Coordinates of C-alpha atoms in Angstrom, one line a residue:
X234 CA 33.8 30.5 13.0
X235 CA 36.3 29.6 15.3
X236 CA 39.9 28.4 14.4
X237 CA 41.5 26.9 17.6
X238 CA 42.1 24.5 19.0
X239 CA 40.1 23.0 16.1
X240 CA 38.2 24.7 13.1
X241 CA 34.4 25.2 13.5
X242 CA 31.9 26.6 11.9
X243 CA 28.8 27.2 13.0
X244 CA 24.8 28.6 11.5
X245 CA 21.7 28.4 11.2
X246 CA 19.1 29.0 8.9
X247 CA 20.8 28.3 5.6
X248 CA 18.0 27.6 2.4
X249 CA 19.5 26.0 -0.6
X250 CA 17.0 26.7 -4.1
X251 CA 17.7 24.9 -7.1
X252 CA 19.1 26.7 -9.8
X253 CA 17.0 28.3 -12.6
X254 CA 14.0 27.2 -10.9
X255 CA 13.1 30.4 -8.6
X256 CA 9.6 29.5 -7.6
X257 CA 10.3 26.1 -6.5
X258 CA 9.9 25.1 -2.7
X259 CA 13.9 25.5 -1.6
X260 CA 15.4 22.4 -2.2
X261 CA 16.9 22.1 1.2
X262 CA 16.8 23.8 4.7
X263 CA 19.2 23.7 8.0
X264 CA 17.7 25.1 10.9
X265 CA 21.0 24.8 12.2
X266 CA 24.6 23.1 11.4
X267 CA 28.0 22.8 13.0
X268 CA 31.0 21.7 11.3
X269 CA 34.8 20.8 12.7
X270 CA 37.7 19.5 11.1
X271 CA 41.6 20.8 11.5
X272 CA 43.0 23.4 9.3
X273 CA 45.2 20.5 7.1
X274 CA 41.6 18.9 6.3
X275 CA 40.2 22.2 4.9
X276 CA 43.2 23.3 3.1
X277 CA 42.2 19.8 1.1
X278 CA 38.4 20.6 1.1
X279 CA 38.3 17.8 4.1
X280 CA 35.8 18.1 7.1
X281 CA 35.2 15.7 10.2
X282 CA 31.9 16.3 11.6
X283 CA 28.7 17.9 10.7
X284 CA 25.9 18.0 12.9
X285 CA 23.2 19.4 11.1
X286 CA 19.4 20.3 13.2
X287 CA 15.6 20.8 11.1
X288 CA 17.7 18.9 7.7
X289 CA 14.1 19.3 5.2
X290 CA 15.1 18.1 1.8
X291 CA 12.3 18.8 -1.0
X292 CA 12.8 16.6 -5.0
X293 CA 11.4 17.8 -7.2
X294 CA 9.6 16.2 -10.0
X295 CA 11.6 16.0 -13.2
X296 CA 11.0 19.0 -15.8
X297 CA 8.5 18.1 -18.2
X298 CA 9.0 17.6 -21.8
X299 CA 12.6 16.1 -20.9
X300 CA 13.9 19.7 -20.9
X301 CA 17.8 20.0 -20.1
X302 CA 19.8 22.4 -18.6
X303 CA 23.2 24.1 -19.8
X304 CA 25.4 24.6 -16.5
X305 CA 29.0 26.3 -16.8
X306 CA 31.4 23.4 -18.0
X307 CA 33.3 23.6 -14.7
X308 CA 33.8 20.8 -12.5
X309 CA 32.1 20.1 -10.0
X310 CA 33.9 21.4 -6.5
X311 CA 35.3 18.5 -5.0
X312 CA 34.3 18.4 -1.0
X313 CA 34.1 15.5 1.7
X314 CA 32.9 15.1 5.0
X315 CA 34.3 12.1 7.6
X316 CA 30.4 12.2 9.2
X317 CA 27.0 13.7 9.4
X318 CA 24.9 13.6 11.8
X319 CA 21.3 14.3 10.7
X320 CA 18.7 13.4 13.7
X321 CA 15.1 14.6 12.6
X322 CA 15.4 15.1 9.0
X323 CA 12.7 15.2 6.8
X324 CA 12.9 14.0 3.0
X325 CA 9.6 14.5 1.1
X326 CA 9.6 14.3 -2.6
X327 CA 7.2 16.0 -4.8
X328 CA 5.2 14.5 -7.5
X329 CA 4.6 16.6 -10.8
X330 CA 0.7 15.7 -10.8
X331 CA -0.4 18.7 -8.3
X332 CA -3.1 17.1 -7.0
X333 CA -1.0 13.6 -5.9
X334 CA 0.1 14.4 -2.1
X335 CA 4.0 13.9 -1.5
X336 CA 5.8 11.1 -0.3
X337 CA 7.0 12.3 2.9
X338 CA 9.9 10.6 5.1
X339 CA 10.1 11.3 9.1
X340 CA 14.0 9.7 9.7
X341 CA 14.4 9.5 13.3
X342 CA 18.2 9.0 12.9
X343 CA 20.2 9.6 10.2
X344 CA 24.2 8.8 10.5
X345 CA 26.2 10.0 7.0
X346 CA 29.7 8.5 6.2
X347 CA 31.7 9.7 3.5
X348 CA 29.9 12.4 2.2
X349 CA 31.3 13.6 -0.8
X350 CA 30.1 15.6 -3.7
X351 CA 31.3 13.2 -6.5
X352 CA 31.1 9.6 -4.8
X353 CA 28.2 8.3 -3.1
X354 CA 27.5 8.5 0.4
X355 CA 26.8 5.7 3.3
X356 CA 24.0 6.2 5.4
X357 CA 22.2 4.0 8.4
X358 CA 18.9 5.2 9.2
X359 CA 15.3 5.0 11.2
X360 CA 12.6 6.1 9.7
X361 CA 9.4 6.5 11.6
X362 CA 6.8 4.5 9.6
X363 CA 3.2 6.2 10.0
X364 CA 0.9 3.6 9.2
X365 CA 1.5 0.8 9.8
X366 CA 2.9 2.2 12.9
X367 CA 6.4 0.7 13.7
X368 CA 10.5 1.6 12.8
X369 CA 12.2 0.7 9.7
X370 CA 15.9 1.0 9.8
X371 CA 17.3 1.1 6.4
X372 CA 21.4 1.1 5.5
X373 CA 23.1 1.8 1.9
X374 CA 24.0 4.1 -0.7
X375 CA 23.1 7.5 -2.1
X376 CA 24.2 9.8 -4.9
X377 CA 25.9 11.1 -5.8
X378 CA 23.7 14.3 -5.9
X379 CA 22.5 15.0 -9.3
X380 CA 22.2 18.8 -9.6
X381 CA 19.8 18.6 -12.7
X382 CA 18.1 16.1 -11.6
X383 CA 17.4 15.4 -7.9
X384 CA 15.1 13.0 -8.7
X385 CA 17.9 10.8 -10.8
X386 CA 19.9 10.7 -7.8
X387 CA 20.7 7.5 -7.0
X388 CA 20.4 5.5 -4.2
X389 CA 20.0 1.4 -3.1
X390 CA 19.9 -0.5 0.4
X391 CA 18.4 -2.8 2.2
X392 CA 15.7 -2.3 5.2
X393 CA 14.2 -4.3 8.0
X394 CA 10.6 -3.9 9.9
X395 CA 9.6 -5.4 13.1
X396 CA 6.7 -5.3 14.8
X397 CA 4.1 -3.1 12.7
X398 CA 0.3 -3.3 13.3
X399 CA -1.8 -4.1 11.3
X400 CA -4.7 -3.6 13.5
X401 CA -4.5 0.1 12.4
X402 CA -6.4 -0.6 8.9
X403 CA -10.1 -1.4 9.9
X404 CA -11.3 -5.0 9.0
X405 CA -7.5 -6.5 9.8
X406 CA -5.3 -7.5 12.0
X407 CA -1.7 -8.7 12.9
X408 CA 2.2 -8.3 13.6
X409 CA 4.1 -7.8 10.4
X410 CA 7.3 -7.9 10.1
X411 CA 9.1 -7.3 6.7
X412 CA 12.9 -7.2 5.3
X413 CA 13.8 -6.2 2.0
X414 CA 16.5 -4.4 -0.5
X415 CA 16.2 -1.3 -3.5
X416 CA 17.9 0.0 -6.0
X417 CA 17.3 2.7 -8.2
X418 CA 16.9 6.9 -8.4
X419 CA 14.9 8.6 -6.2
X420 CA 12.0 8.7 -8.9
X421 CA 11.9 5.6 -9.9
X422 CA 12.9 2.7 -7.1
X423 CA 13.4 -1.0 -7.6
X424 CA 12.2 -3.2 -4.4
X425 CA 11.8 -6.6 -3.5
X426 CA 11.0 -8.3 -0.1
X427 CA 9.7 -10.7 2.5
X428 CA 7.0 -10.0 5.1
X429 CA 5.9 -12.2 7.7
X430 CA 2.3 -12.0 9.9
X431 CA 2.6 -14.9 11.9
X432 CA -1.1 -13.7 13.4
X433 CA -3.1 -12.2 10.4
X434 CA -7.0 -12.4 10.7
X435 CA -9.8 -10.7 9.0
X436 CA -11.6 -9.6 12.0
X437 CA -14.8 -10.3 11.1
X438 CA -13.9 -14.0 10.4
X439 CA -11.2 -14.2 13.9
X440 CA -9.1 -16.9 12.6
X441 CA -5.7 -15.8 12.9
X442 CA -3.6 -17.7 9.4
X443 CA 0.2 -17.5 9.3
X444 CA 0.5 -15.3 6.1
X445 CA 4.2 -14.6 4.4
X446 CA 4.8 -12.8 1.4
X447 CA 7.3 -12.3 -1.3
X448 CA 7.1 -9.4 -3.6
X449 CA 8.8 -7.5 -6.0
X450 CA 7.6 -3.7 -6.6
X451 CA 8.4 -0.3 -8.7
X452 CA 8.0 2.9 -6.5
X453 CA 7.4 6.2 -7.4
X454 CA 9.8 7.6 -5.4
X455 CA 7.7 11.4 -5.5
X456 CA 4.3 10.1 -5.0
X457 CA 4.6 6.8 -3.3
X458 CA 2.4 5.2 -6.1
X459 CA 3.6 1.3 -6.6
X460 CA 4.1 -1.3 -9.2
X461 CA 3.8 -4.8 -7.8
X462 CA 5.1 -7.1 -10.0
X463 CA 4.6 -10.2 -8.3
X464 CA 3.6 -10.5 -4.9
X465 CA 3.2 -14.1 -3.8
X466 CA 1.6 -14.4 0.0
X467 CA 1.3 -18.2 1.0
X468 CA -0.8 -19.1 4.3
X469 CA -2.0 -22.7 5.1
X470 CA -1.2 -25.0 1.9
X471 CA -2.5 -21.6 -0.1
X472 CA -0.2 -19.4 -2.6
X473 CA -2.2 -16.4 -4.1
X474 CA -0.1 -14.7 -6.6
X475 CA -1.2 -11.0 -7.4
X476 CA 0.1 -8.1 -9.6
X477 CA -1.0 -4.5 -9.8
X478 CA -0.7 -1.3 -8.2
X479 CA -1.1 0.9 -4.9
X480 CA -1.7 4.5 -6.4
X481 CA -3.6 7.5 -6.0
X482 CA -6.4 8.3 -8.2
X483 CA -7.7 12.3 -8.8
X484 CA -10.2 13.5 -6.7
X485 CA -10.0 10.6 -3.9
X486 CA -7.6 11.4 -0.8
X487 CA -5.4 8.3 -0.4
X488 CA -4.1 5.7 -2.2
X489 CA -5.9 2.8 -4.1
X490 CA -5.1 -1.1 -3.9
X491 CA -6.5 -2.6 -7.3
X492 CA -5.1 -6.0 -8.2
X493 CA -5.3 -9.0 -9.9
X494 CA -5.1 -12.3 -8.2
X495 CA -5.1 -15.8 -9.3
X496 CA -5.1 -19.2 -7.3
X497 CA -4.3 -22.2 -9.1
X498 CA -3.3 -24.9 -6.2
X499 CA -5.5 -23.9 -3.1
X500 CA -7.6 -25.0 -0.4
X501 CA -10.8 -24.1 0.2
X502 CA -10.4 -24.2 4.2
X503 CA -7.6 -21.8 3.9
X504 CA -10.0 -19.2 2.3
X505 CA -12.8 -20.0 4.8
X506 CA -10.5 -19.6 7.6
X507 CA -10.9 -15.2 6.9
X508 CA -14.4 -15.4 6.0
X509 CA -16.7 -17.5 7.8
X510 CA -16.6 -17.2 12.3
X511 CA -16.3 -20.5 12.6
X512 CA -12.7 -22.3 14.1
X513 CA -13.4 -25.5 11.8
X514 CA -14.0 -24.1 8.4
X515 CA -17.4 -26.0 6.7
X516 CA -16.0 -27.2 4.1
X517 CA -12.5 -28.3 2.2
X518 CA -11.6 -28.9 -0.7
X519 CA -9.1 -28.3 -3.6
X520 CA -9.8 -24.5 -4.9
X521 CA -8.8 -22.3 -8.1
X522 CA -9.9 -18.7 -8.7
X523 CA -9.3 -15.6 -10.3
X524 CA -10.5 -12.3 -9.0
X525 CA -10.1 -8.5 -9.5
X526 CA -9.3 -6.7 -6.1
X527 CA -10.0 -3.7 -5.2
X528 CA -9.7 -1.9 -2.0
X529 CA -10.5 2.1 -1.9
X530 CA -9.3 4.2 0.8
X531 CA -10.7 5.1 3.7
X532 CA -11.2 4.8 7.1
X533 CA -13.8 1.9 7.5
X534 CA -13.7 -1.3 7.9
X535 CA -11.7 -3.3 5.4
X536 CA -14.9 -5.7 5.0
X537 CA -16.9 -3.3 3.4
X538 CA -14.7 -1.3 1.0
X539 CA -13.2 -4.6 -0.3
X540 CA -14.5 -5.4 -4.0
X541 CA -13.9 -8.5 -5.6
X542 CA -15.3 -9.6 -9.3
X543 CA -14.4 -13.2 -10.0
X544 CA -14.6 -16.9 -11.1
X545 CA -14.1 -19.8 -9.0
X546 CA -14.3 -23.7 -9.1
X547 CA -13.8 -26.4 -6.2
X548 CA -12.9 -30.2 -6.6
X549 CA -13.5 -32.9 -3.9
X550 CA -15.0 -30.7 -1.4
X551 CA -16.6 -32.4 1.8
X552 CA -18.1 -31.1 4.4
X553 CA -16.3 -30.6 7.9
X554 CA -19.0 -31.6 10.1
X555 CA -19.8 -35.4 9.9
X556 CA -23.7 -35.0 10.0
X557 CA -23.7 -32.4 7.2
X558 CA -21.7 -34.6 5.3
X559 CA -23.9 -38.1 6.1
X560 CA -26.8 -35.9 5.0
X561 CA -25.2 -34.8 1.4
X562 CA -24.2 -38.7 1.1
X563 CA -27.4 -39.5 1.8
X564 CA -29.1 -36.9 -0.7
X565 CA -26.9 -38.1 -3.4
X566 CA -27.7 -41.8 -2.8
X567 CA -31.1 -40.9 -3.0
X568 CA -31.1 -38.9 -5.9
X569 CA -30.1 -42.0 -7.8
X570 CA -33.1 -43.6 -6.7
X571 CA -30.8 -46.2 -3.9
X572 CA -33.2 -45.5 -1.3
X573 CA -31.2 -47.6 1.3
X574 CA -29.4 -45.4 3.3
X575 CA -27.2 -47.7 5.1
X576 CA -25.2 -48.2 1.7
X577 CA -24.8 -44.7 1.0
X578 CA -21.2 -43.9 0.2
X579 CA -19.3 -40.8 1.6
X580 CA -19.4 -38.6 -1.9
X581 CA -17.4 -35.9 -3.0
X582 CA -19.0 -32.4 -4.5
X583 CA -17.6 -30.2 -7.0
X584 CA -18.2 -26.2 -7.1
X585 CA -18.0 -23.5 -9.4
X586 CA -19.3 -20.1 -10.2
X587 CA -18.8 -16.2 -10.5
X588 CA -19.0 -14.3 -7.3
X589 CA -18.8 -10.3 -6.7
X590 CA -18.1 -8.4 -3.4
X591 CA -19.5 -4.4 -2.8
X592 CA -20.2 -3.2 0.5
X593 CA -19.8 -6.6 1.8
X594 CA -22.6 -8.4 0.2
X595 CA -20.8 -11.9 -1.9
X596 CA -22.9 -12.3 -5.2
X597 CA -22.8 -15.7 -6.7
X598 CA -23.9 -16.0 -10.1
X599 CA -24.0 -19.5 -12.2
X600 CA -23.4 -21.1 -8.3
X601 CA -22.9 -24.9 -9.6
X602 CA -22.9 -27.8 -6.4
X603 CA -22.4 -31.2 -8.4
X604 CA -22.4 -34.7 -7.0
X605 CA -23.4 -38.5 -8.1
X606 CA -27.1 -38.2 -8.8
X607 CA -27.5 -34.5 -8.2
X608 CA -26.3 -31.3 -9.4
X609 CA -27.5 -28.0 -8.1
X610 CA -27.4 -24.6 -10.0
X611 CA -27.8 -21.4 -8.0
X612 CA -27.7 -17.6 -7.7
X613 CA -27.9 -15.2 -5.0
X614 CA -26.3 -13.4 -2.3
X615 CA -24.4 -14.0 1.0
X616 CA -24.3 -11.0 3.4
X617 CA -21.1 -11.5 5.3
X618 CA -21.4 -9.1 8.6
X619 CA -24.6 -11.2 9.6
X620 CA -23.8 -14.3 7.2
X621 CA -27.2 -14.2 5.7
X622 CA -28.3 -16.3 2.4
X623 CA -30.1 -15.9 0.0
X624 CA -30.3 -18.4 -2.7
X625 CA -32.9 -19.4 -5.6
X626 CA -32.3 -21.9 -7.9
X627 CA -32.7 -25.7 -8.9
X628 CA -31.8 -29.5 -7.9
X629 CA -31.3 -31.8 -10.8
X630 CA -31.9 -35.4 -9.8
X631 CA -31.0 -38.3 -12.2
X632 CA -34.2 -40.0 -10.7
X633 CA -37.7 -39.2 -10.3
X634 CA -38.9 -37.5 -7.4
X635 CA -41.0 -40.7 -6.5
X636 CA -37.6 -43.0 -6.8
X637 CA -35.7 -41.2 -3.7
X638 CA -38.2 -42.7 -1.4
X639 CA -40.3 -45.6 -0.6
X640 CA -43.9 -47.0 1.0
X641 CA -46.4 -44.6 1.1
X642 CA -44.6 -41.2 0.3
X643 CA -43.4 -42.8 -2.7
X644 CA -46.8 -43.3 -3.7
X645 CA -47.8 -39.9 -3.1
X646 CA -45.2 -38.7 -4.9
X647 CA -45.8 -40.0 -8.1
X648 CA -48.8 -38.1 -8.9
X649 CA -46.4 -34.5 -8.7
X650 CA -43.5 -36.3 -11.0
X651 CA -44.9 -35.0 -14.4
X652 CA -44.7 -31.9 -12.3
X653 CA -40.6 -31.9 -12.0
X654 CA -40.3 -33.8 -15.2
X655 CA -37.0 -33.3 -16.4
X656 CA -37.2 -32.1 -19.8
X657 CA -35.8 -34.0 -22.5
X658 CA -35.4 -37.2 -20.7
X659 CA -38.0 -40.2 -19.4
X660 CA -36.2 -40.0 -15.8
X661 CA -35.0 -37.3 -13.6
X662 CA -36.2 -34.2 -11.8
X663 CA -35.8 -30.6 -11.5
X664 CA -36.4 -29.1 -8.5
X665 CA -36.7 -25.1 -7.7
X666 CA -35.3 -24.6 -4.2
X667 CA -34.9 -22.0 -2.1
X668 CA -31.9 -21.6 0.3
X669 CA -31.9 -18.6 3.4
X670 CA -31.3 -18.1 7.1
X671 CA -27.8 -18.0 7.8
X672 CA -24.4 -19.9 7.5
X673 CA -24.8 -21.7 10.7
X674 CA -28.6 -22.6 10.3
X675 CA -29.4 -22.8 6.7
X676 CA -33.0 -23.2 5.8
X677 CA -33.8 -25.1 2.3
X678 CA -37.0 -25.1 0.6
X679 CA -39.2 -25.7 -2.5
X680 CA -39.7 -22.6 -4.8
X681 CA -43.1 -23.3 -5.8
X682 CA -43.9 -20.1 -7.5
X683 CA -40.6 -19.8 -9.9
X684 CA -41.3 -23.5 -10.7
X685 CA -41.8 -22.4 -14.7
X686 CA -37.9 -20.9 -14.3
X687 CA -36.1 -24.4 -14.2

């Protein structure tokens, strides 16, 4: 300590524990500090300037069984500081479930301004975000210090994050960028947001989508797990809204994404944009779904820990490519038995189903394609690394299999109708087909031998 020509005091070195709690990590540890003020200030319990080196700040996790402690009945020393200066510091708060890791803070910068120990605090900080790799700097309010309690302490602000990649999680890819506010203790915080990814893509697909969200969250402020209660992410004329959770579950190292989405106004381009490798998605259309999400941690690619378990359905959906689409018309004129294909109008097909993703293999159960004159139910699978299908099923026609042609085939074709006889009715077919090959070069054909499964 040195007095003149101003008062400083210097150490190093200094562990704080919390009281009555002896086997606890010590709540907080200088490596080093300085402090300065003039001998007026600390006759008033008034300091200028600390600069404090290796600041590690441990919260516990509340006592269990909402036990209370009995301090003396003094008040509370009253003591402020002008500034801090705490570069390096490292706030990690510990969860009460042993086997959840810690929520750990790296703060690059850390400026303090009117620390007292009965009034909140201002702070302006940096914190070096690990993954996504990028900087949040983050401004507001904390405490003041709740000595039975850390984890009540309270604190709020607001934060902003440019230029995170995404590219970091397997399977995606993008610049995010994010702004946001909180409120709250450190146990419990209150969030809400914007994030922007002007470039996201799936990878495997390639097709970058302008993808923004809005969310509003519940943090855990000793384990990290999270509450999301909505987010809303919006990309193309798409808005998914999901809620659920980002935790940790026992036994699995890392943290869990398991929501539940719905879609009520989509597009069906917009989705096929992050699935299918193609710039002009095959088909569009108006699309609703619900799904269950799940995504596991780990360090593979995103494609193939994703699980999804879901319904779908899809109005007015044409196909992209005009020769696709003149050979659908031209199917469902045909299927009416209007064998003149110059007349055939451009038609319209309507989807729906229940799909499942594991290990990147789409199962489509009750697959139903409808259009006038035809309506086709399928199941089956479509392997999305190598966009491989596999597809059994039937093709409903509201005419006879001899009415969708004419001359000689027609002819030749009425001695197999009582063979695709649809049952119940005088007219119609049912035809088991077969679909496989891949996306790009699908190859359709006639299931002869599960012809007694229509």
């Amino acid at each position: 300590m040195s007095l003149f020509p101003t008062v400083t005091v210097t150490g190093d070195n200094v562990v704080f524990h919390r009281k009555n709690h002896p086997d606890d990590p010590p709540l907080i540890q200088i490596a080093k500090f300085t402090a300065s003020g003039n001998i007026v200030g600390l006759l008033f319990r008034h300091l200028s300037s600390v600069d404090l080196v290796g600041l590690e700040i441990k919260v516990p996790p509340k006592d269990q069984n909402g036990e209370k402690h009995h301090h003396d009945n003094g008040k509370t020393s009253y003591f402020v500081v002008d500034n801090i200066n705490a570069d390096g510091t490292k706030l990690s708060t510990i969860p009460r479930d042993s086997w959840k890791d810690p929520l750990e803070f790296e703060i690059k910068t850390l400026r303090i301004t009117g620390a007292g120990s009965t009034t909140p605090l201002s702070f302006n900080a940096v914190l070096t975000n690990a993954k996504p790799p990028g900087e949040i700097k983050s401004k507001g309010k904390f405490g003041p210090w709740n000595k039975d309690e850390p984890g009540n302490t309270p604190v709020s602000g607001d934060y902003t994050f440019r230029d995170a990649d995404l590219s970091v999680f397997k399977g995606i890819a993008g610049t995010l960028s994010s702004d946001g506010k909180y409120k709250g203790t450190l146990g419990r915080i209150e969030a809400s947001g914007h994030t922007d990814v002007p470039n996201f893509m799936v990878t495997l697909a390639g097709n970058p989508v302008h993808l923004t969200t809005d969310y509003q969250a519940i943090i855990d402020g000793t384990s990290g797990d999270t509450d999301l209660q909505p987010v809303t992410g919006k990309f193309g004329h798409s808005v998914v809204v999901a809620k659920g959770s980002i935790a940790a579950t026992k036994g699995i190292k890392g943290k869990t994404v398991s929501l539940d989405a719905v879609v009520t106004q989509g597009r069906l381009e917009d989705m096929l944009l992050l699935a299918v490798h193609s710039k002009t998605p095959p088909l569009s259309g108006a699309i609703a779904f619900h799904s269950k999400i799940v995504i596991p941690p780990g360090d593979i690619d995103v494609i193939h820990k994703l699980k999804l378990d879901g319904a779908f359905s899809v109005a007015e959906a044409q196909f992209s490519e005009l020769n696709v689409q003149e050979k659908v018309d031209k199917l469902s004129h045909r299927a009416k038995g209007e064998t003149n294909d110059e007349e055939a109008p451009t038609v319209a097909s309507d989807f729906k189903g229940s799909f499942r993703l594991d290990n990147a293999i789409l199962n489509l159960r009750d697959l139903s394609f409808n259009m006038p004159g035809i309506g086709i139910a399928l199941n089956g699978s479509y392997g999305l690394p190598d966009q491989s299908l596999h597809f059994r099923g039937t093709a409903t026609l509201a005419a006879k299999l001899s009415q969708t042609t004419t001359g000689f085939k027609s002819l030749l074709l009425k001695a197999v109708d009582p063979f695709f006889k649809k049952k119940g009715s005088k007219e119609g077919s049912v035809i088991p087909i077969t679909i496989s090959g891949t996306q790009s070069d699908p190859k359709f054909g006639l299931d002869v031998f599960h012809h007694d499964d229509k």
